[in-house]
Coordinates of C-alpha atoms and ligand atoms in Angstrom, one line a residue:
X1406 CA 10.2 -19.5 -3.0
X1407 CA 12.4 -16.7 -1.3
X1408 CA 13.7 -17.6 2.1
X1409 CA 13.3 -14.8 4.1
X1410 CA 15.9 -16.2 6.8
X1411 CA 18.1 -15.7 4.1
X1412 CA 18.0 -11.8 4.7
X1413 CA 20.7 -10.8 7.0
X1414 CA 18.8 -8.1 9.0
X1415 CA 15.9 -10.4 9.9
X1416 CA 18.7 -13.0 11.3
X1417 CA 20.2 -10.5 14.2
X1418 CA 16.6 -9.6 15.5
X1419 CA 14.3 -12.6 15.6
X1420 CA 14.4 -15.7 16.9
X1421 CA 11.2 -16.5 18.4
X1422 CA 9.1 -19.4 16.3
X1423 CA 6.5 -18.0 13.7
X1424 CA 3.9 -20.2 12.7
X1425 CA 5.8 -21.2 9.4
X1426 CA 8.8 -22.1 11.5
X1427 CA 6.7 -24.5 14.0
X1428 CA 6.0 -26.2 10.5
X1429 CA 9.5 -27.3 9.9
X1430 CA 9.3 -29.2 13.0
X1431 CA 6.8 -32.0 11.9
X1432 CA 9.5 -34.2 11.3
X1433 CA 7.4 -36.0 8.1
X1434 CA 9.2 -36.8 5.1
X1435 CA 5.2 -36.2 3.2
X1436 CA 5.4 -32.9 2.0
X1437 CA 2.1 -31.4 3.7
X1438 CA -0.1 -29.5 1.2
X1439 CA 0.5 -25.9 2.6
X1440 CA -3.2 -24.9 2.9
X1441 CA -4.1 -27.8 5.6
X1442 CA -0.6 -27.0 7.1
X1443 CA -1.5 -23.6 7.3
X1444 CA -5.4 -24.5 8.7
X1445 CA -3.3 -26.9 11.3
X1446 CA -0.7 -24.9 12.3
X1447 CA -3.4 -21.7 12.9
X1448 CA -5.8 -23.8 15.0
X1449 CA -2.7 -24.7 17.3
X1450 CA -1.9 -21.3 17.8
X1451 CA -5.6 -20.7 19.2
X1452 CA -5.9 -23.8 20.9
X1453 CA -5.1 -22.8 24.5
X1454 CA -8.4 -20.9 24.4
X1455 CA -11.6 -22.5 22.7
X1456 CA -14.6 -20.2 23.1
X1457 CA -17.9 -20.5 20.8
X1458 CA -16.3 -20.1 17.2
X1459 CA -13.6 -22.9 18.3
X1460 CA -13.7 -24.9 14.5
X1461 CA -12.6 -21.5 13.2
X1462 CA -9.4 -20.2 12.9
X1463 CA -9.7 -16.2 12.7
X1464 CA -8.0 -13.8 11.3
X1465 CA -8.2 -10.1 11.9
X1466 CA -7.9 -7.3 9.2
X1467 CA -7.9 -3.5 11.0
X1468 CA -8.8 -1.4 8.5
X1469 CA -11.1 -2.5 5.3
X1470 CA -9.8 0.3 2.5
X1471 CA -8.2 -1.1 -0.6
X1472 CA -5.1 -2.8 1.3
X1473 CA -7.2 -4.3 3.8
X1474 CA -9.7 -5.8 1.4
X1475 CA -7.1 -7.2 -0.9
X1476 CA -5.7 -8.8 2.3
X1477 CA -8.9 -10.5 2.9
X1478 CA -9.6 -11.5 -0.8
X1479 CA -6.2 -13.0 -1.2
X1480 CA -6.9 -14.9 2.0
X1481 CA -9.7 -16.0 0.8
X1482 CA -8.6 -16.6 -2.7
X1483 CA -5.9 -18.5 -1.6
X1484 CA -7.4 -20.6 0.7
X1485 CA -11.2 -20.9 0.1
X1486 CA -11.4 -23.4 2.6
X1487 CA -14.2 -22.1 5.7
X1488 CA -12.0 -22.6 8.5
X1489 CA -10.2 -19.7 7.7
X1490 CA -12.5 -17.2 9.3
X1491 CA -11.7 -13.8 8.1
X1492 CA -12.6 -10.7 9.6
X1493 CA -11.9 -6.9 8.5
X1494 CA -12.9 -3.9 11.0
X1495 CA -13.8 -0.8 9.6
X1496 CA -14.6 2.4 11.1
X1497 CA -16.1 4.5 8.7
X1498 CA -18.5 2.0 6.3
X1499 CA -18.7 5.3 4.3
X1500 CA -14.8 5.6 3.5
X1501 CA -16.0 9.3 3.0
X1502 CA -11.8 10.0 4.4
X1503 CA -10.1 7.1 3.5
X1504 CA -6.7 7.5 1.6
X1505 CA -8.7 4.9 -1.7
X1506 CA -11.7 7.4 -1.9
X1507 CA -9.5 10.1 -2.5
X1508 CA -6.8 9.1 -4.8
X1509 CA -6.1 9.6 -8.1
X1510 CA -5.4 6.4 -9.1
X1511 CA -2.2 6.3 -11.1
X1512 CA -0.4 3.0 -11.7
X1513 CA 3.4 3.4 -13.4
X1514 CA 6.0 0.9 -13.4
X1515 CA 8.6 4.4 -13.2
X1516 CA 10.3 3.7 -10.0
X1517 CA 14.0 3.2 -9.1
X1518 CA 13.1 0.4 -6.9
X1519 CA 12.4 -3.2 -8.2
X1520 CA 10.2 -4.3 -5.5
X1521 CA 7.9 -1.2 -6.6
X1522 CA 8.5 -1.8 -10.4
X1523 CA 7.4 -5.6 -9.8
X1524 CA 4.5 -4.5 -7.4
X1525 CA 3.1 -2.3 -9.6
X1526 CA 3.7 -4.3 -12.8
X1527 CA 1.6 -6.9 -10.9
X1528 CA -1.0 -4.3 -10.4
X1529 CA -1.1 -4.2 -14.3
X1530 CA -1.7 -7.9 -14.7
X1531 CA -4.4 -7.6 -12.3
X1532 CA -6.6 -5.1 -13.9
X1533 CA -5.9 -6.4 -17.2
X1534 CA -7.4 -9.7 -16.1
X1535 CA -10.1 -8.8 -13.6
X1536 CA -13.1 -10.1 -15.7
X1537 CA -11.6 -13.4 -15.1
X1538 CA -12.0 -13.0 -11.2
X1539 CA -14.7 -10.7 -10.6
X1540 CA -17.2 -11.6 -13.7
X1541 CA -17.7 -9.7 -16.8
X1542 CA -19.4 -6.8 -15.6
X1543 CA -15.9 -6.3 -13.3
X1544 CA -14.0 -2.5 -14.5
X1545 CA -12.0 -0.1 -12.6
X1546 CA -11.9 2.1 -16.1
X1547 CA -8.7 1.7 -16.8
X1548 CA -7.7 4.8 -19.1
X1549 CA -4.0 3.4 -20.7
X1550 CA -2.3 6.9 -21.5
X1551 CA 0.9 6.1 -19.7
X1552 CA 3.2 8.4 -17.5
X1553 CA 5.7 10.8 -18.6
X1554 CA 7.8 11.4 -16.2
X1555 CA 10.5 14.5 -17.0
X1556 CA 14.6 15.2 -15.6
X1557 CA 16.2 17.9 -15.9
X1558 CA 19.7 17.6 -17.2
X1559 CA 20.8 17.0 -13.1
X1560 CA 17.8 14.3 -13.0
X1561 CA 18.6 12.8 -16.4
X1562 CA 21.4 9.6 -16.0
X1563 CA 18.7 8.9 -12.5
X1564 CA 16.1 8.7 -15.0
X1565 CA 18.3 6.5 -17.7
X1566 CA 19.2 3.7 -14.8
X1567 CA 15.6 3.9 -14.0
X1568 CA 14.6 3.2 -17.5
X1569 CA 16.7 0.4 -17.7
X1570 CA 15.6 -1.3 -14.6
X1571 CA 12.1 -1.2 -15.6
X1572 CA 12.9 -2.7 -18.7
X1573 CA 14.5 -5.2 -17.4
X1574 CA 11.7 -6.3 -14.7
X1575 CA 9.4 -6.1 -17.7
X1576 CA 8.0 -2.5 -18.4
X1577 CA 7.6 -1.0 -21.6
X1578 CA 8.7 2.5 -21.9
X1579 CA 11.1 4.1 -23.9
X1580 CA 13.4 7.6 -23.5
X1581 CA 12.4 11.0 -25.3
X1582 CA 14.8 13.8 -25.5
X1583 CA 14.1 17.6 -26.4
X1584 CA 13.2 17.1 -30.1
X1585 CA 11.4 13.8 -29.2
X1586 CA 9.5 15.3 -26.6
X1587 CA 8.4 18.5 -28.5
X1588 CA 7.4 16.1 -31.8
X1589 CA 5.1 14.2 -29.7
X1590 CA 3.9 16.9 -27.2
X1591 CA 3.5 20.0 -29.2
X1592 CA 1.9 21.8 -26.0
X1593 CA 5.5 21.6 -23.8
X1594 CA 7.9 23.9 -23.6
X1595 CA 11.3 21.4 -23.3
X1596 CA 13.4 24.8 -22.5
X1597 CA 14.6 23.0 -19.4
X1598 CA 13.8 19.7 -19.5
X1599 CA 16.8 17.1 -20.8
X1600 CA 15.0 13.9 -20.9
X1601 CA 11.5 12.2 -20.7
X1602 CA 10.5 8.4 -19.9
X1603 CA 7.2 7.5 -21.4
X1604 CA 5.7 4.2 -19.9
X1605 CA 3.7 2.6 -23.3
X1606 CA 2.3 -0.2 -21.6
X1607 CA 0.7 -1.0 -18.3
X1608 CA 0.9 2.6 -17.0
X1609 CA -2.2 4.9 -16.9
X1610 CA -4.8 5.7 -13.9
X1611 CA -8.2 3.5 -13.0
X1612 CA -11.3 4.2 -10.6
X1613 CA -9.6 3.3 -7.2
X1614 CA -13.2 3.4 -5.9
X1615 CA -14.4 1.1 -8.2
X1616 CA -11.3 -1.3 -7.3
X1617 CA -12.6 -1.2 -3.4
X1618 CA -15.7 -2.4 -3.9
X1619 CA -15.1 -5.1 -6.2
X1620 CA -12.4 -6.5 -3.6
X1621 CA -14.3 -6.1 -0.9
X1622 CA -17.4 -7.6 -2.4
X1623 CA -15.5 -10.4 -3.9
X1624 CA -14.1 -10.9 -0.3
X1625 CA -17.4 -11.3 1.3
X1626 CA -18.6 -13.1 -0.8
X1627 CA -16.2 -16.0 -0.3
X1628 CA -17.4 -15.5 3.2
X1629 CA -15.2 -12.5 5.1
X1630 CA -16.7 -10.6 7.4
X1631 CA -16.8 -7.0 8.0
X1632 CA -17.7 -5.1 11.4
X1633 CA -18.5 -1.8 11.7
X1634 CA -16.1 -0.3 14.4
X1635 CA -13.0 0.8 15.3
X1636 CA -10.0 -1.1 16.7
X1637 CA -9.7 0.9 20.3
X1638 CA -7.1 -1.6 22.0
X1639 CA -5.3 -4.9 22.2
X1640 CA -5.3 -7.7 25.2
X1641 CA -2.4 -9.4 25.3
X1642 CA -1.5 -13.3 26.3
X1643 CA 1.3 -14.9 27.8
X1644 CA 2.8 -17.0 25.6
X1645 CA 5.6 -19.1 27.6
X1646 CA 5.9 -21.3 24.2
X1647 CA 7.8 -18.4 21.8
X1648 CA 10.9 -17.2 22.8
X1649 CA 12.1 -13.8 21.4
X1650 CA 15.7 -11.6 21.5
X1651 CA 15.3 -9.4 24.1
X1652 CA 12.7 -11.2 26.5
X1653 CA 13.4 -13.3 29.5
X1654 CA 12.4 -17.0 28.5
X1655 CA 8.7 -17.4 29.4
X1656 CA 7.8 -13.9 30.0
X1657 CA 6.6 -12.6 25.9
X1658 CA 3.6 -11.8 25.7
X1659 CA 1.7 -12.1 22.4
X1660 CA -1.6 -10.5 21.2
X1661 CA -4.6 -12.2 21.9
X1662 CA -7.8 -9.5 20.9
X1663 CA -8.6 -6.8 20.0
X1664 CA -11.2 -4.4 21.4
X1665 CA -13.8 -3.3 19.2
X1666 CA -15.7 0.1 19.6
X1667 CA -19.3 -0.7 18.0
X1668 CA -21.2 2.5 16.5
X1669 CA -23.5 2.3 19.6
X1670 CA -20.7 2.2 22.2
X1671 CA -20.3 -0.9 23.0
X1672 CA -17.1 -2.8 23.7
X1673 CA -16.7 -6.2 21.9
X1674 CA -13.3 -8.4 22.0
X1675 CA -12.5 -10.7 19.3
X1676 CA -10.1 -12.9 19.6
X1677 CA -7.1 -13.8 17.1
X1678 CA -4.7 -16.4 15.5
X1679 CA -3.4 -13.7 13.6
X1680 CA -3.9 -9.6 13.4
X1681 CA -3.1 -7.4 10.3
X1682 CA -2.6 -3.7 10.6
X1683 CA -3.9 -2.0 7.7
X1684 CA -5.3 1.6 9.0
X1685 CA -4.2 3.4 6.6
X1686 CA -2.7 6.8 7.8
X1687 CA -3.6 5.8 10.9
X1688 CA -1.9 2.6 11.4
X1689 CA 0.9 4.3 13.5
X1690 CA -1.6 5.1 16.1
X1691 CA -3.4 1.9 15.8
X1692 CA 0.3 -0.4 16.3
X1693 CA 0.9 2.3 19.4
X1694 CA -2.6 0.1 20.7
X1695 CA -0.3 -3.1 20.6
X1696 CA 2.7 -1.2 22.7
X1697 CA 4.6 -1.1 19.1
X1698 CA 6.5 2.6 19.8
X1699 CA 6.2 2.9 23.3
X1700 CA 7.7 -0.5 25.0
X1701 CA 10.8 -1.6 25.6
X1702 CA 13.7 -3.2 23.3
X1703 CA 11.8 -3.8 19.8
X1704 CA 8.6 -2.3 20.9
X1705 CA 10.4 1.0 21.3
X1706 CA 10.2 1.3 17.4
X1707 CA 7.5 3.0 16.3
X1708 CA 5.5 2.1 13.1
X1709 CA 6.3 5.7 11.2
X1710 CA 3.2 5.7 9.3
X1711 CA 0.6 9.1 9.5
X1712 CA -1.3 10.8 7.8
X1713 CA -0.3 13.6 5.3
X1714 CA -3.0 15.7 3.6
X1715 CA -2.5 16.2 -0.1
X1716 CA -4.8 18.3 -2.6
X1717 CA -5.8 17.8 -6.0
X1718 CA -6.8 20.3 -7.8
X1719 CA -9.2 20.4 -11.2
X1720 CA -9.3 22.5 -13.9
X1721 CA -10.5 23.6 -17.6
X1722 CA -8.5 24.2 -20.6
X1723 CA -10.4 23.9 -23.6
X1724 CA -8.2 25.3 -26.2
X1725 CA -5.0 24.3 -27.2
X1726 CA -4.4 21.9 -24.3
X1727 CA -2.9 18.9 -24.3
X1728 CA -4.7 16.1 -26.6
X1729 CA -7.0 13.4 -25.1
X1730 CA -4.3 10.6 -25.0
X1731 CA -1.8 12.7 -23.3
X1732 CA -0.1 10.8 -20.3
X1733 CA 0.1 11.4 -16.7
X1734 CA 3.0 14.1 -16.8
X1735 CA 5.1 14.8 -13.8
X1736 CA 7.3 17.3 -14.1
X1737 CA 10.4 17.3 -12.5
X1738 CA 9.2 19.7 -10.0
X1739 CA 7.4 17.2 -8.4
X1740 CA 4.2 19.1 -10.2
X1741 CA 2.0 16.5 -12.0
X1742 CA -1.3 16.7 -14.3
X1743 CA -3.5 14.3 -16.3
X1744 CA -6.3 14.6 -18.8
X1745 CA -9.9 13.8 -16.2
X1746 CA -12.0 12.6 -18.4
X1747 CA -13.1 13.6 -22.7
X1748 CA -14.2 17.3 -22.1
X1749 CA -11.0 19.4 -21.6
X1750 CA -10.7 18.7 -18.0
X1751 CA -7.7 18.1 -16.3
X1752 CA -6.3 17.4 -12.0
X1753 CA -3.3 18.1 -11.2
X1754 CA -1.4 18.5 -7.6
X1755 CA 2.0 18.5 -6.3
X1756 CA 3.2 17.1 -2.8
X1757 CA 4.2 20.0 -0.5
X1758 CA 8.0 20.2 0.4
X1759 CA 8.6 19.8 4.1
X1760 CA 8.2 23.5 5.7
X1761 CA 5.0 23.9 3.7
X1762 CA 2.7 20.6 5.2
X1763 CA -1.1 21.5 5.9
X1764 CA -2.1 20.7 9.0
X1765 CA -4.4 17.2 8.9
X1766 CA -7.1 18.1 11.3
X1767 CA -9.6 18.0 8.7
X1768 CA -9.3 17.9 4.5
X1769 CA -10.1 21.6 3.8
X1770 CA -8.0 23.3 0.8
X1771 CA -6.0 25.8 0.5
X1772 CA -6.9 27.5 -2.5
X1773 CA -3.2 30.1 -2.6
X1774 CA -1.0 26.6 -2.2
X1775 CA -2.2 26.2 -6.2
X1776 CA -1.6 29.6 -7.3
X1777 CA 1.9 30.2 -5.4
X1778 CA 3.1 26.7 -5.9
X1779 CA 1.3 24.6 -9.0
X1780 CA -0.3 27.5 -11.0
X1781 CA 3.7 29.1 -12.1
X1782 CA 5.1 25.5 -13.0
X1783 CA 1.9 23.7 -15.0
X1784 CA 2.3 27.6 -16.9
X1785 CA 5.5 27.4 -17.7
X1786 CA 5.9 23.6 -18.9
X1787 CA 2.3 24.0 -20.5
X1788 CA 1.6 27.7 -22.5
X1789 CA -1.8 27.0 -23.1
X1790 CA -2.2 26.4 -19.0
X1791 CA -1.7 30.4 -18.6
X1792 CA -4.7 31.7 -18.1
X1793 CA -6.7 28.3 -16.0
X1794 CA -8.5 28.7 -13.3
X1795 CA -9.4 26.3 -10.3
X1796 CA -12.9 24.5 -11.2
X1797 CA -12.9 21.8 -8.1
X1798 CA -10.5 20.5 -5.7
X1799 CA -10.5 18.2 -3.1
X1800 CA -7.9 16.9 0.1
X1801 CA -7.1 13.1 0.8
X1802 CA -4.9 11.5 3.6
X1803 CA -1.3 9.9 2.3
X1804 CA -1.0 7.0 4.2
X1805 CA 2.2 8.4 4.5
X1806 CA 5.5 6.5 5.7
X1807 CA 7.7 9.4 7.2
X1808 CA 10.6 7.3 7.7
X1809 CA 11.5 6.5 4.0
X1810 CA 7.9 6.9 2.3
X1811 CA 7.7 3.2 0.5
X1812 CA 5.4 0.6 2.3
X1813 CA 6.1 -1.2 5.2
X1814 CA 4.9 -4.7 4.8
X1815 CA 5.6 -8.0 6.5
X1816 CA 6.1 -9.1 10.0
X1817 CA 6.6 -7.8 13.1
X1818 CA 10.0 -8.4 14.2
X1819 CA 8.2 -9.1 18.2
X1820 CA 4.9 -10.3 17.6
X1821 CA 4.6 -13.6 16.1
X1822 CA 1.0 -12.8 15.4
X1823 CA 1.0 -9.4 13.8
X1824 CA 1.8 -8.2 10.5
X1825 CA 1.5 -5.2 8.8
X1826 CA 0.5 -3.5 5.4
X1827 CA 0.3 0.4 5.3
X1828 CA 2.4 3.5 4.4
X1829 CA 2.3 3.5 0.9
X1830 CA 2.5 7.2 0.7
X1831 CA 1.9 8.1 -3.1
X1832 CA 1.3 4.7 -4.3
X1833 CA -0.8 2.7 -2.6
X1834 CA -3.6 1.7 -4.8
X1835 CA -1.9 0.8 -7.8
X1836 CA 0.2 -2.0 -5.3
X1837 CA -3.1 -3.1 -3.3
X1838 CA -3.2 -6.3 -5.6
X1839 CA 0.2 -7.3 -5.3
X1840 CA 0.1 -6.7 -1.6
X1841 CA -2.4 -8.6 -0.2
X1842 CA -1.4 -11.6 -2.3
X1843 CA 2.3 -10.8 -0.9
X1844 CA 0.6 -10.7 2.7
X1845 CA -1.4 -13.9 2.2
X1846 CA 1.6 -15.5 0.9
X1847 CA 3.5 -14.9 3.9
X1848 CA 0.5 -16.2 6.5
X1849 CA -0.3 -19.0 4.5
X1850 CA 3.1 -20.6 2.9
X1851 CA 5.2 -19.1 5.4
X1852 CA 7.1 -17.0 2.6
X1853 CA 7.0 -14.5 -0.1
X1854 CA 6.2 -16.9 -2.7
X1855 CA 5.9 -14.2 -6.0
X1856 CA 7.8 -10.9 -5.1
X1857 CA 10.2 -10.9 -3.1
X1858 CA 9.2 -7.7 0.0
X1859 CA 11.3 -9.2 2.4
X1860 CA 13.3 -5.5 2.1
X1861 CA 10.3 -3.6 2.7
X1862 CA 9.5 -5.3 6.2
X1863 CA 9.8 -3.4 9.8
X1864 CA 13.1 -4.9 10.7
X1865 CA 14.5 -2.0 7.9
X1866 CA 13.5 0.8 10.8
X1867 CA 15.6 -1.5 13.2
X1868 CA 18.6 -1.7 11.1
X1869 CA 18.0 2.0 9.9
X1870 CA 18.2 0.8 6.2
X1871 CA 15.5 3.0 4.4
X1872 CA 14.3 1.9 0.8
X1873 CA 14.3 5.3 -1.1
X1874 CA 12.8 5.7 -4.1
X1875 CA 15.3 8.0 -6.0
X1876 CA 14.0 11.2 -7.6
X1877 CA 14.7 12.1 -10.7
X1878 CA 14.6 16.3 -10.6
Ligands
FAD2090 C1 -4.8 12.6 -3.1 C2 -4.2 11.2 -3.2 C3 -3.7 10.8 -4.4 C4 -3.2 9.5 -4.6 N1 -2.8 9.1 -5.8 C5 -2.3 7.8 -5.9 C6 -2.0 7.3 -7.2 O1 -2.1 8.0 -8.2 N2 -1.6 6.0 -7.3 C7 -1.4 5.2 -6.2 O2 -1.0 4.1 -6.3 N3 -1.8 5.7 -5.0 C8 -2.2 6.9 -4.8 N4 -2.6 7.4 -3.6 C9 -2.3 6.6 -2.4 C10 -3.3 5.4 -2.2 O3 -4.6 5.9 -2.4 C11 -3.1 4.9 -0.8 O4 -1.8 4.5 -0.6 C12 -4.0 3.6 -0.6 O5 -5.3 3.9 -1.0 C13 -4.0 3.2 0.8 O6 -5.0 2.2 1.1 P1 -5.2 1.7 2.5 O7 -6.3 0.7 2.5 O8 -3.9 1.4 3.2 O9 -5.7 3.0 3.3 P2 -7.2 3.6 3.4 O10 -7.8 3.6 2.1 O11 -7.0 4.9 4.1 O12 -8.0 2.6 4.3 C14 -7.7 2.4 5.7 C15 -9.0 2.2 6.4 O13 -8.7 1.9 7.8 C16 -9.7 2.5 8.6 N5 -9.3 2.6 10.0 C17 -8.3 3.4 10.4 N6 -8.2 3.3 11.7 C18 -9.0 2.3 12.1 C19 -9.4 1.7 13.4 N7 -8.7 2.1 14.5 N8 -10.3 0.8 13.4 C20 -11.0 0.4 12.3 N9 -10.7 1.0 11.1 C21 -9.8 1.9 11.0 C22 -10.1 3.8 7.9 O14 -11.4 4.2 8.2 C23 -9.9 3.5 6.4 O15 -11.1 3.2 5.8 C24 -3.1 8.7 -3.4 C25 -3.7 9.1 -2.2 C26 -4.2 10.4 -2.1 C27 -4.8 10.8 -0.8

């Protein structure tokens, strides 16, 4: 088990009593099996006020997308035990703009950072064993081409030390140079590319839709419940019991509920043993609900998560284009493409640079962004990509992390009650397994018990210690 005491930021800003800390107080040498503990330690935290669902202990789930339902299936994986009343809100049953309908489903283990590598190598395991959980008809249509992911010669020792990490956290890929590359990718022009890293195992792109709907039916089924609305505020409790840096003894105030807006109008209130914020892009205006970013001391922190708009673009190349089992390629432009399908289609997209971000009010797309920024590069590494035109496109909302785009997951350093799962950025879907089990570990034993995410929590944007991932142009 990792201790997450153990981690030097979390020590200077926290010391009020989480749940899992109350636990260490019992003062019994019989190791308590951690699921009653957990069933126990919840009720307490509810006690003070007993209203009609009083055997149940409830946990709250904002946002029901592929995050949020993996929350509430590992919850309910985990625990299976009834008490443990779990309940996801979700404003848009249709998902018709959620950042899972849109994406485009690519899972790779080629990261430079290990908690990704390990997150995503989870997310592997997962699919490669989801008959086992879901039944035999479960498949996200996994297609296992791999990634290739290209450096130029200033990108190429990055993308050696990457390599080698991955291997060493258990990824299968192995390092192509010119020659190698143009043997086994005939259709690339290597003119300026120094080295390639192709992923062999475990890398490839899957149906994220597909993924949602299994989760989230898996999750009702073992009895969570979702509610058609939208998480419009919190109520807040005084809580003279939890003392935390910052806050005069007996003033902190925890949260208690949240309000609900119901498709007719209606305001409901639920109240909470524990909250999880998993909106998505929008989770930095939903934490602004519970004061996070516009109080005082911690609470003046905002949760740096919005939503980005990103396009993908499709399109037809039917002679002389690269073969069926060609791998996700990203150039090291930043440009990427992949084979869609048997027929000689293809998406492809790249994320704008900084001065050239679409405005988010709605998904339209911009049609010119693909011929003056995508169109020249997937010509240039790709001959036979010359003369393609645009067939389709769509636009999807990053959940996007503007602070040091990786996930921010964990804790909140003031809240004993809220923790938080969002701002994925690029690479949310493929790490959906490994984070709600991550999040249910933490609720229900206290601690990370598989992978250790302890460096991807909040108290990083207190510290100002951002976990880049390392490019590799
Ligand atoms: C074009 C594109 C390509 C991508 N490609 C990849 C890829 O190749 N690989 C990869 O791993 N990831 C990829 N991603 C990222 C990945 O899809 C996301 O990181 C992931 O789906 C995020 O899931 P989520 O559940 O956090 O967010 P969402 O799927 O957006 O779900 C959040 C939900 O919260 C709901 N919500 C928001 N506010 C409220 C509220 N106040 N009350 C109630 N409900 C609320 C929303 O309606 C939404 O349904 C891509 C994303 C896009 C857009």
């Amino acid at each position: 088990m990792f201790c997450r005491r153990s981690f030097n930021f979390c020590c200077k800003v926290v010391s009020h009593k989480r749940f899992f800390h109350k636990t260490l107080r019992l003062g019994s040498n019989e190791p308590e099996n951690p699921i009653w503990r957990t069933i126990r330690v919840l009720t307490n935290d509810i006690a003070p006020k007993k209203q009609k669902n009083e055997e149940y202990v409830t946990g709250f789930i904002e946002g029901g997308g592929a995050i949020g339902s993996s929350i509430a299936y590992w919850l309910k994986e985990k625990t299976n035990f009834h008490a443990l009343r779990i309940v996801v809100i979700e404003k848009d049953p249709t998902y018709a703009k959620c950042s899972t309908a849109l994406s485009v489903g690519g899972i790779r283990q080629q990261f430079s950072l290990s908690e990704n590598i390990q997150m995503s190598l989870y997310g592997a395991e997962f699919l490669r064993t989801l008959k086992k959980r879901f039944g035999r008809d479960a498949d996200v249509n996994f297609t296992p081409h791999g990634y290739l992911v290209l450096a130029s010669r200033r990108g190429a020792s990055q993308l050696v030390d990457n390599a080698k990490l991955q291997k060493e956290l258990g990824a299968v890929n192995t390092l192509l140079g010119k020659e190698g590359l143009k043997e086994r990718f005939p259709w690339m022009d290597v003119s300026d590319v120094e080295l390639g890293c192709l992923g062999l195992e475990k890398e490839g792109w899957f149906d994220p839709w597909s993924l949602l709907c299994m989760l989230k039916s898996k999750a009702i089924s073992m009895g969570t419940q979702y509610i058609t609305g939208e998480a419009v505020d919190f109520t807040f409790r005084e809580r003279s019991d939890i003392i935390v840096e910052g806050v005069e003894e007996g003033y902190y105030e925890g949260l208690n509920e949240v309000v609900v807006k119901l498709p007719d109008g209606e305001h409901k209130s639920i109240q909470f043993a524990f909250c999880i914020i998993a909106a998505g892009g929008e989770s930095g205006e939903v934490a602004q609900l519970a004061r996070i970013g516009t109080g005082q001391g911690m609470l003046s922190i905002p949760l740096p998560v919005e939503k980005r708009k990103r396009y993908v673009f499709g399109f037809n190349c039917q002679q002389n284009g690269p073969s069926i089992n060609t791998p996700l390629t990203i150039d090291h432009s930043g440009v990427y493409f992949r084979r869609d399908g048997l027929g000689g289609a293809y998406i492809c997209g790249l994320s704008p640079a900084p001065e050239d971000e679409p405005s988010t009010e709605n998904l339209d797309v911009d049609y010119k962004y693909f011929d003056d920024k995508v169109w020249p590069i997937l010509a240039k590494r790709v001959p036979a990509f010359e003369s393609i035109k645009v067939a389709n496109a769509w636009g999807g909302y990053y959940d996007y992390n503007t602070y040091d785009e990786n996930g921010i997951i964990g804790p909140h350093p003031y809240y004993h009650n809220l923790y938080i799962a969002t701002g994925f950025s690029g690479h949310g879907i493929q790490q959906a397994p490994a984070v709600g089990r991550s999040v249910a570990e933490l609720i229900l034993d206290g601690d990370f018990q598989t992978i250790d995410l302890t460096r991807l929590g909040f108290d990083r944007l207190i510290v100002d210690k951002p976990m880049y991932e390392i490019g590799i142009y």
